[in-house]
PDB file of C-alpha atoms in Angstrom:
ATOM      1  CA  UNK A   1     -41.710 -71.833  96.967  1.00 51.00           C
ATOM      2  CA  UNK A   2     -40.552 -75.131  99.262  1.00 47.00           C
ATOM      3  CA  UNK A   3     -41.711 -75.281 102.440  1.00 47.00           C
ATOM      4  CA  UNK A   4     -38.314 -76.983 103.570  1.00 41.00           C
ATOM      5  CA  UNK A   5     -35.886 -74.164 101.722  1.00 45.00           C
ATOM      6  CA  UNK A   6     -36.818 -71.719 104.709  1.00 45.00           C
ATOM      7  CA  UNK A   7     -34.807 -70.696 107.374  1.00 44.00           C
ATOM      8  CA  UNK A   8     -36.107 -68.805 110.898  1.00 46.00           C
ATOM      9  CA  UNK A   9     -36.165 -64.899 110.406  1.00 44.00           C
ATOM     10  CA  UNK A  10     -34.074 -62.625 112.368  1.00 47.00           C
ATOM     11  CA  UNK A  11     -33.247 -59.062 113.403  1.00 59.00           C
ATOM     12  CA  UNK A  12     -29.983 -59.805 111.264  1.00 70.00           C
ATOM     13  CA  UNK A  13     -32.203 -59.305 108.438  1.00 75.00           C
ATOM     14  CA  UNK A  14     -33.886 -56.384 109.486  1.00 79.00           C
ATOM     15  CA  UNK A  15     -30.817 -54.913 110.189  1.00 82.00           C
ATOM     16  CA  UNK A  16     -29.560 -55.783 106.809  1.00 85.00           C
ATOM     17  CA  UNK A  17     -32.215 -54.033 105.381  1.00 92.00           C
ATOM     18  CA  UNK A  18     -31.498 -50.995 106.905  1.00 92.00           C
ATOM     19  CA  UNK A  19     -27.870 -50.598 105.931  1.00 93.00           C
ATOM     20  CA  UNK A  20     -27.244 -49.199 102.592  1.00 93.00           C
ATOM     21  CA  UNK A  21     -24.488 -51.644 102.156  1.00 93.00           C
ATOM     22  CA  UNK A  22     -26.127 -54.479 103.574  1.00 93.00           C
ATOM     23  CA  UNK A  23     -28.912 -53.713 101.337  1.00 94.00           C
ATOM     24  CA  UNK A  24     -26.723 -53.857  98.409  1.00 94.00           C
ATOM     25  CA  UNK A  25     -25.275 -57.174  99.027  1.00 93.00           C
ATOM     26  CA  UNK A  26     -28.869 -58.823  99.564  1.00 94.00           C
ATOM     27  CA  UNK A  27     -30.199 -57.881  96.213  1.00 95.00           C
ATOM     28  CA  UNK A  28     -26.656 -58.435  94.602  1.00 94.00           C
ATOM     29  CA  UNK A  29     -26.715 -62.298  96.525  1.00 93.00           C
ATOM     30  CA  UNK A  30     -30.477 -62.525  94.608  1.00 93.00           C
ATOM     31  CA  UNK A  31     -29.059 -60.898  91.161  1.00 91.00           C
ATOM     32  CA  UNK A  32     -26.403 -63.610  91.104  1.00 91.00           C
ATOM     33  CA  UNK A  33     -28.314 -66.947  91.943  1.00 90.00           C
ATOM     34  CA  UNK A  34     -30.904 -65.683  89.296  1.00 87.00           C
ATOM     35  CA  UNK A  35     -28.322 -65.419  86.839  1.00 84.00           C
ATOM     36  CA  UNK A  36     -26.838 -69.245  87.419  1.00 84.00           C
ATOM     37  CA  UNK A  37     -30.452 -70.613  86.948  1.00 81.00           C
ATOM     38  CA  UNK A  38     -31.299 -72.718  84.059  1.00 73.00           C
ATOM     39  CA  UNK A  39     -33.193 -71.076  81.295  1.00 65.00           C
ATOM     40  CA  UNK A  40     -34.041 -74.033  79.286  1.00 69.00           C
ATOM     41  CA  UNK A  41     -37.738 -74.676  80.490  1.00 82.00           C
ATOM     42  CA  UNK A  42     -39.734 -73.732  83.090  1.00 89.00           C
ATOM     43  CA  UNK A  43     -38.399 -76.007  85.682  1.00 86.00           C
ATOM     44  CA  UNK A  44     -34.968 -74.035  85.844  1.00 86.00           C
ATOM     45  CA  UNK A  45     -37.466 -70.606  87.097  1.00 89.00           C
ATOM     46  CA  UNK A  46     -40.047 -72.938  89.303  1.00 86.00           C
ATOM     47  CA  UNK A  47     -36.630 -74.035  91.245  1.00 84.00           C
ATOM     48  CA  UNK A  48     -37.114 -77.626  90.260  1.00 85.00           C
ATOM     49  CA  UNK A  49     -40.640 -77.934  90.406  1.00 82.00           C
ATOM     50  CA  UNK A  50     -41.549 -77.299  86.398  1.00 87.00           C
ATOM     51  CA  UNK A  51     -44.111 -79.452  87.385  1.00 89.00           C
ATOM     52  CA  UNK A  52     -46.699 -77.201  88.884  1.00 93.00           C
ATOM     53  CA  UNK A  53     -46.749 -74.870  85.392  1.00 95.00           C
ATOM     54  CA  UNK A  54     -50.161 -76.047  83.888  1.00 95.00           C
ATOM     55  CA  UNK A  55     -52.014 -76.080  87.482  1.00 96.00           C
ATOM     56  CA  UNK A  56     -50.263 -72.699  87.748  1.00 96.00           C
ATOM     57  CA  UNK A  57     -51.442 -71.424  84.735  1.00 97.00           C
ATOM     58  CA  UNK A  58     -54.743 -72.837  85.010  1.00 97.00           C
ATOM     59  CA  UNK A  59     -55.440 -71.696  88.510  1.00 97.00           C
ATOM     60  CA  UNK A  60     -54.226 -67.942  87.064  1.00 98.00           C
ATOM     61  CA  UNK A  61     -56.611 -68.023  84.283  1.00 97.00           C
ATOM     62  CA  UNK A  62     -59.539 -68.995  86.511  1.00 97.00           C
ATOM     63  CA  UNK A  63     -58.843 -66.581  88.702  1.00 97.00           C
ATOM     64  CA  UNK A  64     -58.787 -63.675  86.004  1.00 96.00           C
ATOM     65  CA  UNK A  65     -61.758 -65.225  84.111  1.00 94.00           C
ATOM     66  CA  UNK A  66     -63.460 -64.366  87.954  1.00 95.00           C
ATOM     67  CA  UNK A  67     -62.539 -61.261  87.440  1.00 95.00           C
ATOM     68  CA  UNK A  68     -63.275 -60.331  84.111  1.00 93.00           C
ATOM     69  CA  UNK A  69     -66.982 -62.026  85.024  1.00 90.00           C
ATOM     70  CA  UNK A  70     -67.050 -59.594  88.253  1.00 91.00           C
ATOM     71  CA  UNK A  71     -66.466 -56.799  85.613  1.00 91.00           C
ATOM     72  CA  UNK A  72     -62.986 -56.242  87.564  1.00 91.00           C
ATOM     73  CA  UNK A  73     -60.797 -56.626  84.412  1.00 92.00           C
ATOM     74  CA  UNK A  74     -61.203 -55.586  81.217  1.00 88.00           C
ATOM     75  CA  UNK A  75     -62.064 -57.436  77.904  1.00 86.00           C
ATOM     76  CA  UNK A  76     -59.658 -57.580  75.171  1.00 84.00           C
ATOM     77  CA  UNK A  77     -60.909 -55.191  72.121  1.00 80.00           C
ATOM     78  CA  UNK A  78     -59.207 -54.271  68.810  1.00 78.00           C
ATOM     79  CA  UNK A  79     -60.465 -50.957  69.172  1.00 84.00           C
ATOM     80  CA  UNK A  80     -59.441 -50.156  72.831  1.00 90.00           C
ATOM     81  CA  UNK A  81     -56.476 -52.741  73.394  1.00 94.00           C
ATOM     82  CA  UNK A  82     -55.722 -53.656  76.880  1.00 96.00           C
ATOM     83  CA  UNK A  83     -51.803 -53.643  77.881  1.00 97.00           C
ATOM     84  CA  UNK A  84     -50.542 -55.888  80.415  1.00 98.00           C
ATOM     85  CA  UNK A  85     -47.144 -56.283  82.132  1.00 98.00           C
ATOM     86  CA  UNK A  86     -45.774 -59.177  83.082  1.00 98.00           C
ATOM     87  CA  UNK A  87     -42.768 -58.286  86.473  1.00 98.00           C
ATOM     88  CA  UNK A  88     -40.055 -60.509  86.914  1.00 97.00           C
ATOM     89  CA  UNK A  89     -41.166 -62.432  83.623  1.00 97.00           C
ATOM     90  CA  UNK A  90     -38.345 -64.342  83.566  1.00 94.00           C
ATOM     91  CA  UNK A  91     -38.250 -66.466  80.664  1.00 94.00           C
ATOM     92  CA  UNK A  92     -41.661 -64.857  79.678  1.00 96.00           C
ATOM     93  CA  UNK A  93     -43.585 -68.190  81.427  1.00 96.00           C
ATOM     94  CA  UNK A  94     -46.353 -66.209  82.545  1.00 98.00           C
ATOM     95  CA  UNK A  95     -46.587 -64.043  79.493  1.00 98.00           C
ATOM     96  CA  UNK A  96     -47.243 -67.224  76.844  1.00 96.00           C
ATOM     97  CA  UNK A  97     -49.659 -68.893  78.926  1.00 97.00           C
ATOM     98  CA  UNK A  98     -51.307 -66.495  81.010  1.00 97.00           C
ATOM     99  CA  UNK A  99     -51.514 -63.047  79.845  1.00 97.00           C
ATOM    100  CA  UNK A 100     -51.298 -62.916  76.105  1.00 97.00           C
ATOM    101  CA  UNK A 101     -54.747 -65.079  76.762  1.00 95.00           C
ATOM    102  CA  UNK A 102     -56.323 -62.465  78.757  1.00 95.00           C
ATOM    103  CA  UNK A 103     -54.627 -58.559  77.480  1.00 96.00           C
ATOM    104  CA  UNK A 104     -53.955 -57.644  74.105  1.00 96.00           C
ATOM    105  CA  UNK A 105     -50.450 -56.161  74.173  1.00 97.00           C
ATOM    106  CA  UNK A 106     -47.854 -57.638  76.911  1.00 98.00           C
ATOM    107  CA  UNK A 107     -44.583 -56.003  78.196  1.00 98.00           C
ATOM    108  CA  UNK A 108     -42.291 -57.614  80.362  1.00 98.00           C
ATOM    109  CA  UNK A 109     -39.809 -56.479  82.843  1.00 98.00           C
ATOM    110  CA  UNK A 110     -37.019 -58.825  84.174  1.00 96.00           C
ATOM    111  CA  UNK A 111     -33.889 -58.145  86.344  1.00 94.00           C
ATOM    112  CA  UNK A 112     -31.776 -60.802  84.926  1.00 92.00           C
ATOM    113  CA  UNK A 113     -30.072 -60.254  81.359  1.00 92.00           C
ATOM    114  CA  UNK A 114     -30.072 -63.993  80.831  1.00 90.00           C
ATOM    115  CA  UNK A 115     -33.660 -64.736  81.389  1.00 92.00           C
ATOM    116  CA  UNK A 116     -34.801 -61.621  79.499  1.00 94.00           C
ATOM    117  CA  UNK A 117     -32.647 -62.784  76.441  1.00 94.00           C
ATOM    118  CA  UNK A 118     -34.480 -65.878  77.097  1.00 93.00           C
ATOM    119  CA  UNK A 119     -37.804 -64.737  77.176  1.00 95.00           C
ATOM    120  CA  UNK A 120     -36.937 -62.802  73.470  1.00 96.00           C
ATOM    121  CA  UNK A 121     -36.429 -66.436  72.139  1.00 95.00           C
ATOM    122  CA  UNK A 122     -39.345 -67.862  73.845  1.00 94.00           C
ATOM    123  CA  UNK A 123     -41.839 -65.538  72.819  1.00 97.00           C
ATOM    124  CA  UNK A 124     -40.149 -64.729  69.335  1.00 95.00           C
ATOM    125  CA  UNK A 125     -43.373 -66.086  67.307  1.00 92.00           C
ATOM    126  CA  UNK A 126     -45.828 -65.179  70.140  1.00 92.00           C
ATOM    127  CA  UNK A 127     -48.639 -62.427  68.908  1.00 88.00           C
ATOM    128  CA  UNK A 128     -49.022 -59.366  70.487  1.00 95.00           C
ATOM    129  CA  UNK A 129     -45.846 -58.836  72.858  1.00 97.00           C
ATOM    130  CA  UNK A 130     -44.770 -55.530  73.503  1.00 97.00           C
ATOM    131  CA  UNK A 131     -41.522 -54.126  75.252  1.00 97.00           C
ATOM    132  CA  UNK A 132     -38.616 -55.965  76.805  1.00 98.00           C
ATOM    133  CA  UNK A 133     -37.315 -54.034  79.798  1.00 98.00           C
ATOM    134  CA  UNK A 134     -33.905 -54.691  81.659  1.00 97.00           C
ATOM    135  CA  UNK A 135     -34.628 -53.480  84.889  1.00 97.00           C
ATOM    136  CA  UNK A 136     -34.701 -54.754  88.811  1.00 96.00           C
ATOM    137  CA  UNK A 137     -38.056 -54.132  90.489  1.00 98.00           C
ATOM    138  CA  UNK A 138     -36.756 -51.754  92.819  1.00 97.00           C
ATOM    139  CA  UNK A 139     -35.139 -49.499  90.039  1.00 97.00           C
ATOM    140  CA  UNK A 140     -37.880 -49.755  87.444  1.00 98.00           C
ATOM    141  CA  UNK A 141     -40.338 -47.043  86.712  1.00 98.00           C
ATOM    142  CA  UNK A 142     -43.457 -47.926  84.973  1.00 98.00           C
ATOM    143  CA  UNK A 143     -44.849 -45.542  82.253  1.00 97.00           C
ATOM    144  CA  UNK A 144     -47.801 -43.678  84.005  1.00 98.00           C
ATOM    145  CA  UNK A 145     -51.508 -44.901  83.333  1.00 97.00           C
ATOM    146  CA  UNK A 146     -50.556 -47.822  80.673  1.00 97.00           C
ATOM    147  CA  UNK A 147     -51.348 -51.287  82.175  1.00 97.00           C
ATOM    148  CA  UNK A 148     -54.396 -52.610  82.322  1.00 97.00           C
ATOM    149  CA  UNK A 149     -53.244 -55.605  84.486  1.00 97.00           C
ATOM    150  CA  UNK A 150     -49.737 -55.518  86.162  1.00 98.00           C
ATOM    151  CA  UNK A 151     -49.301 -59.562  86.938  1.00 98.00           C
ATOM    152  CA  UNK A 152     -46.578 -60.162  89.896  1.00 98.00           C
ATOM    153  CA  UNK A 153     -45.838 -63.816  90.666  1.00 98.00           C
ATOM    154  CA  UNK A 154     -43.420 -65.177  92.445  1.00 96.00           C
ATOM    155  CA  UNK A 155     -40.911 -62.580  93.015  1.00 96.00           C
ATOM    156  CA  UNK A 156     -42.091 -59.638  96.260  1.00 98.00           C
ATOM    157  CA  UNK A 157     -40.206 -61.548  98.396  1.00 96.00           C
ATOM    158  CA  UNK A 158     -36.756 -60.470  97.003  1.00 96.00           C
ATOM    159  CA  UNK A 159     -37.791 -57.073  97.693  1.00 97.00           C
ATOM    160  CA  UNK A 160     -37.586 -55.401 101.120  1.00 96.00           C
ATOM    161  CA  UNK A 161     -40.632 -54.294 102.796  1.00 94.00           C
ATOM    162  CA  UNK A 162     -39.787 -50.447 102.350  1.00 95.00           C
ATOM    163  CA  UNK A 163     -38.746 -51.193  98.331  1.00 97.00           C
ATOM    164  CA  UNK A 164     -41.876 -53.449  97.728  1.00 98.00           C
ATOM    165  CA  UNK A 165     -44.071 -50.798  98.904  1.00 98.00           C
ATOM    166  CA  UNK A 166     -42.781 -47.773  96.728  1.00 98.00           C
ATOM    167  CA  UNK A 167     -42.516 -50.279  93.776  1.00 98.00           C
ATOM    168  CA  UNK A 168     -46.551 -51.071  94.164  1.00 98.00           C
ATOM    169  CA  UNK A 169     -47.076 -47.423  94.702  1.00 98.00           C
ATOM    170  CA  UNK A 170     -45.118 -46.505  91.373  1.00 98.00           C
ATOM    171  CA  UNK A 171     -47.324 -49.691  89.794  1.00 98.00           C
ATOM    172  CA  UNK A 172     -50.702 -48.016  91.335  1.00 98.00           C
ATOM    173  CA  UNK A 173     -49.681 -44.685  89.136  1.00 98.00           C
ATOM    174  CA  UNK A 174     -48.986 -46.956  86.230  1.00 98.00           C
ATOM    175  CA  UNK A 175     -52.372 -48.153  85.889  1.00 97.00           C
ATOM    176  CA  UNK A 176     -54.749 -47.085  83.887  1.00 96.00           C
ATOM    177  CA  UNK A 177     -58.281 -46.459  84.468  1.00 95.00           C
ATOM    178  CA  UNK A 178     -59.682 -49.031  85.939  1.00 95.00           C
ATOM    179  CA  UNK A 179     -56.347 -51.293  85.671  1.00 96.00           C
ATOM    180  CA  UNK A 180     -55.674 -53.932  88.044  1.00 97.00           C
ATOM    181  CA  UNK A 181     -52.740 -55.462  90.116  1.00 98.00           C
ATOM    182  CA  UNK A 182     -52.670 -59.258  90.628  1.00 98.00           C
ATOM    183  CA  UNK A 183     -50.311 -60.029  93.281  1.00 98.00           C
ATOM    184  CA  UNK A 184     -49.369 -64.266  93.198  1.00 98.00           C
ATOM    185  CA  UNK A 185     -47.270 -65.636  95.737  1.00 97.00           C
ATOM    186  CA  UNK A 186     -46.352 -67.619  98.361  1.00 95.00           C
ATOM    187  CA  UNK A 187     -48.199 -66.629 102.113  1.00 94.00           C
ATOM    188  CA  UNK A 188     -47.360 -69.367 104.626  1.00 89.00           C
ATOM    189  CA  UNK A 189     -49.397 -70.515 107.342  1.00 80.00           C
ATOM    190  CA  UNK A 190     -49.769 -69.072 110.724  1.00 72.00           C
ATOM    191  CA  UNK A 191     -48.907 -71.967 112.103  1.00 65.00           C
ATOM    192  CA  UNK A 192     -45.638 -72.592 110.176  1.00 62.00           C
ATOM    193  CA  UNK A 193     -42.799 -73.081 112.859  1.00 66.00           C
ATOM    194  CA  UNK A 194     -40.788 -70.872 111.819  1.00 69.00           C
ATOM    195  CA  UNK A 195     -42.855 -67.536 111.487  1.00 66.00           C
ATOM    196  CA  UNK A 196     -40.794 -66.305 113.868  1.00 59.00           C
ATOM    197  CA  UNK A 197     -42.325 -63.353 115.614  1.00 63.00           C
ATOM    198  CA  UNK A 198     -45.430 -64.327 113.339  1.00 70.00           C
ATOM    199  CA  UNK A 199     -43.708 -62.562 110.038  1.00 85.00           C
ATOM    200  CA  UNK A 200     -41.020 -63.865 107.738  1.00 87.00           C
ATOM    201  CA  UNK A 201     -39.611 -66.886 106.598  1.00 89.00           C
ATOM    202  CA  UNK A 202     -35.896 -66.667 104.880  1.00 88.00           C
ATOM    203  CA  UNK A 203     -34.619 -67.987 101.902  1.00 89.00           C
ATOM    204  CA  UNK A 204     -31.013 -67.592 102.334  1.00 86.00           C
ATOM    205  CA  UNK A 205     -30.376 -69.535  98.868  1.00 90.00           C
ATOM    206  CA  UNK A 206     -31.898 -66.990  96.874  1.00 92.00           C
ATOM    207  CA  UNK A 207     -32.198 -63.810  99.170  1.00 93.00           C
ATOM    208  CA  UNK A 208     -36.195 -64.324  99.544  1.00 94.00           C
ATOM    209  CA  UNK A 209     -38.895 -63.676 102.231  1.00 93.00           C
ATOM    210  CA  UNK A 210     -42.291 -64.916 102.558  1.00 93.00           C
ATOM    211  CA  UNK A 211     -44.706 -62.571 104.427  1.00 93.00           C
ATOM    212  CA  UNK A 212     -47.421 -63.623 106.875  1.00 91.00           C
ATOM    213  CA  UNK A 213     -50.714 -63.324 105.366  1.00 93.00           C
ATOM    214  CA  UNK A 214     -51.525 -60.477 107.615  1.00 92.00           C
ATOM    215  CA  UNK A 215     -48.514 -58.579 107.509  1.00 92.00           C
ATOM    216  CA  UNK A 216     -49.095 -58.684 103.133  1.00 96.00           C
ATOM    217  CA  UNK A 217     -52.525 -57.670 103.271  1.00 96.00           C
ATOM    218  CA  UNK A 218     -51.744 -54.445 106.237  1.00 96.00           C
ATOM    219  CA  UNK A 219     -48.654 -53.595 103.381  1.00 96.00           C
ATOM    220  CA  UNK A 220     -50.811 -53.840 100.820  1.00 97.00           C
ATOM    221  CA  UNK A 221     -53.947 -52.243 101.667  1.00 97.00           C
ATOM    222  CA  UNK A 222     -52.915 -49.690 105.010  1.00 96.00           C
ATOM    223  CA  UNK A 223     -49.135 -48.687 104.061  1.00 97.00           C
ATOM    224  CA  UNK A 224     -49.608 -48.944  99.400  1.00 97.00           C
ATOM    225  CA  UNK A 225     -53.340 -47.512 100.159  1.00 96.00           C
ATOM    226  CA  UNK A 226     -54.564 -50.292  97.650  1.00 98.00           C
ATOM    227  CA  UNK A 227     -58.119 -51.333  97.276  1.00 97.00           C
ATOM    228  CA  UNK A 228     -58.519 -55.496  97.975  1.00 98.00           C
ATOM    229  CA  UNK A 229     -60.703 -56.469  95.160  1.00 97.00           C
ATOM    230  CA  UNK A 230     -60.739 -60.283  95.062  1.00 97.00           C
ATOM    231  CA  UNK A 231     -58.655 -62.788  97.250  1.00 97.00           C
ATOM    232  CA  UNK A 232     -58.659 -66.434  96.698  1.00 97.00           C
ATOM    233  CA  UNK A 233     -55.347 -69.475  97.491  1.00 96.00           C
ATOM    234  CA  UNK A 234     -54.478 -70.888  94.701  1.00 95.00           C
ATOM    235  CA  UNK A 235     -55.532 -74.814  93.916  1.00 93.00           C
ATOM    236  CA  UNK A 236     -51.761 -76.119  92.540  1.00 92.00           C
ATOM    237  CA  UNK A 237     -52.153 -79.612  93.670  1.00 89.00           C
ATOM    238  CA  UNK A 238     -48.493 -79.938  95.418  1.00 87.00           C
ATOM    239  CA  UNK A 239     -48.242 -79.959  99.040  1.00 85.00           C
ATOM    240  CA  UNK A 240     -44.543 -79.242  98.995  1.00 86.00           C
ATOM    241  CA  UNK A 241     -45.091 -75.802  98.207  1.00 89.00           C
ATOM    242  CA  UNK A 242     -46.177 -72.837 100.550  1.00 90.00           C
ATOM    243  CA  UNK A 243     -49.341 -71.989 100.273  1.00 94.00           C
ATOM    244  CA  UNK A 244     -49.798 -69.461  97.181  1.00 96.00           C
ATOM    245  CA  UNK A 245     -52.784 -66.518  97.445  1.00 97.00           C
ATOM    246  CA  UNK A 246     -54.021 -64.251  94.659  1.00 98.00           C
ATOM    247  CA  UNK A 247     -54.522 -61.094  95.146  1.00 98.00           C
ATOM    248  CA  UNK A 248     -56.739 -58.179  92.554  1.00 98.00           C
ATOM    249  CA  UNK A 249     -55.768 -54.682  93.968  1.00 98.00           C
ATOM    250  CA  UNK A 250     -56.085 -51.330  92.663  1.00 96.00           C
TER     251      UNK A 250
END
């Protein structure tokens, strides 16, 4: 999220990416700082900056509610429920303040055991929430044609390019007609120092990358074939962060 966690990009990485075992160790190094993170509130899954939740949360419901207005996303209905799923939920932050508000059944899908067992606690009370599933985002197959909005925040940068795309590809199949991917996360500026060779920045605390706004949106749209719906940056209020984008594909 922090503009001063990143480190310079390198062919190292891309190198990394291209070895099986190299591969292995960078989503193992991710795995393992995600399970030493603090499930008691949201500031332990913001990195620190719990802060930013209601602006978050606000700025996600506005930018739905432009949707739904757009006709984009569908309206809740008790007889034709709406099913939403909520990737790398964590400890279901998302879920309790975002989606149950806009879909009538919510599943969520998180790699880490801890936060998922979290998440069960959280949400233990909460109306309406669906499955629990165990499962990193490059391993998980979504069931075929049952989301009506698949929410991703905060998390395609601990995938590499070649994973994120065939996980958005197996999302795409997963929707169903008319569904809707929202894409929220971090896109820094052009101008950020070091975007080197204008496409990465590194995390090497958590085994993250950013991606240039127009390297995203030529993955997105040219490589996943994904339609662009509605883009707007998010209003958070907290110049420390990298500037975050939504995105409504399908």
């Amino acid at each position: 999220l922090l503009r001063s966690k990143m480190g310079k990009f390198s062919c190292a990485l891309e190198r990394r990416w291209a070895d099986p075992k190299e591969r292995k160790m960078w989503y193992e190094g991710a795995a393992a700082y995600w399970s030493n993170v603090t499930t008691e509130d949201n500031n332990g899954v913001l990195g620190g900056y719990g802060c930013v939740h209601a602006a978050d949360a606000k700025d996600s419901l506005l930018f739905s509610r432009a949707l739904a207005t757009r006709s984009l996303l569908k309206a809740r209905s008790i007889d034709s429920p709406t099913f939403g799923l909520d990737v790398a939920a964590g400890i279901g932050r998302v879920t309790d303040a975002v989606l149950l508000e806009i879909c009538d059944v919510v599943d969520l899908l998180e790699g880490s055991e801890v936060l998922l067992e979290a998440a069960r606690v959280k949400l233990a009370q909460a109306p309406r929430v669906g499955r629990f599933f165990h499962s990193s985002m490059q391993s998980f197959l979504p069931e075929p044609g049952r989301y009506h909005l698949i929410w991703i925040q905060w998390c395609i940068g601990s995938l590499t390019d070649e994973d994120l795309v065939a996980f958005l590809c197996r999302c795409k199949a997963a929707l169903a007609p008319g569904g809707l991917i929202v894409i929220k996360d971090n896109v820094p500026q052009e101008s950020t120092e070091d975007l080197e060779g204008g496409t990465y920045l590194v995390d090497h605390v958590d085994n993250s990358v950013m991606r240039s706004q127009a390297h995203l949106e030529e993955m997105l749209t040219k490589t996943c074939g994904l339609e662009l719906l509605e883009h707007a940056e998010a209003q958070l209020g907290n110049e420390e962060l990298q500037p975050v984008h939504s995105y409504a594909l399908r």
